Amino acid sequence: MKVAEGKQKFIHTWGRLGANWGINRTMASVHALLLVSADAMNADEIMAELKISRGNANMNLRELMNWGLVHKEIIRGDRKEYFVAEKNLVKVAKLIMKERRKRELDPIVKTLAELQTIEGDKKDKHVKAYLETVKGLKDLTTKADGLIELMLKADESRFLNLLIKLLT
Amino acid sequence: MKVAEGKQKFIHTWGRLGANWGINRTMASVHALLLVSADAMNADEIMAELKISRGNANMNLRELMNWGLVHKEIIRGDRKEYFVAEKNLVKVAKLIMKERRKRELDPIVKTLAELQTIEGDKKDKHVKAYLETVKGLKDLTTKADGLIELMLKADESRFLNLLIKLLT
DNA sequence: CCGTACTTTCAATTATTATTGAAAATATAA
DNA sequence: TTATATTTTCAATAATAATTGAAAGTACGG
């Protein structure tokens, strides 16, 4: 396989991956393109490479910057803005985890706590089924939150060592 | 808050959660409804409760069964089919992880291995950037796969102990 | 076997989400 | 400041995904 073909496939694969994870397909493609590019790229280059409109490129680049996955780079004597992706994929994974935790997990933990405060006969099987499910899910999200916290804090080698230890 | 209201909100919350995770909103709602219901429900009851069509209910129930999250229950002397959700949320989380690993992670690991086999000068910075990203992502997915494996294998208490140990 | 109650399928429709492109806003260099 | 290059916005449009509902398919009890 040639490099150009590999890049194409990589962009496609990452795009599909993103779509399964609540990330817009184009945003994931732009990210993939910048990840496999040696140099910073400007909007026109990205538009040409991915065959997308200026508005689309702009919007998705902004969103990638909001996630902290991409940043602007100024090149002296060039009016255009250039974009670079964070290439350390461990950092990338952590940024994504952090963002999703903030956007999704935190609000859910809060909602579940509210949902536990209902009036009604705790002996009634319907009330019981409800409360057990809500409690179970709250416990689970709390645990997931702890795991994410751990992954975000732990440095890579420690985390790897841990994994190895536990898998053997 | 009354139980009925709590149920409504729970179904809504779980539905939104699912949508962020590549699971169709209605499928998540049906799942939520069965999770908080004390008794098995038939198609008509589910349709009425969620205000969805028969076709929609049928399709999403089938998908939930494919995931192993819901199963049919036969009630003697009743021609209707009844549905029950697995209520143990740790089991539920494991089933979801298993299914998503199968559907997404496995194919990606395979693709990334292919993408590493390119022709070209490994000294060239473009080739280098490409290979480093692909390798980085492969390492990451392999690690993620190991973590999932661990979570699926480890019994709950061991996993909890581990977490506690590491968080303190 | 029937007749009937129920389930499944899927083409057509509706709802949702993503994308375009051109106008407005902004920034740069002279 | 002004002329111009570049970026941003957003209403209109296109693409995608979910939903309906009625017809076809199944299976149960007699």
XYZ file of C-alpha atoms (C1' of nucleotides) in Angstrom, chain A residues 43 54-55 58 62 72 79-81, chain D residues 3-10 17:
18
model
C -8.376 25.739 5.781
C -15.350 26.271 3.937
C -18.160 26.563 6.476
C -14.383 26.090 9.899
C -13.497 25.198 15.932
C -3.901 27.200 15.592
C -2.266 35.686 6.528
C -3.810 32.248 6.586
C -4.308 30.356 9.823
C -8.429 47.887 -0.099
C -8.156 43.129 0.248
C -7.465 38.577 2.104
C -9.328 35.588 5.264
C -12.603 33.847 8.659
C -17.162 33.362 10.576
C -22.022 32.866 10.552
C -26.365 30.902 9.435
C -31.547 7.996 10.142
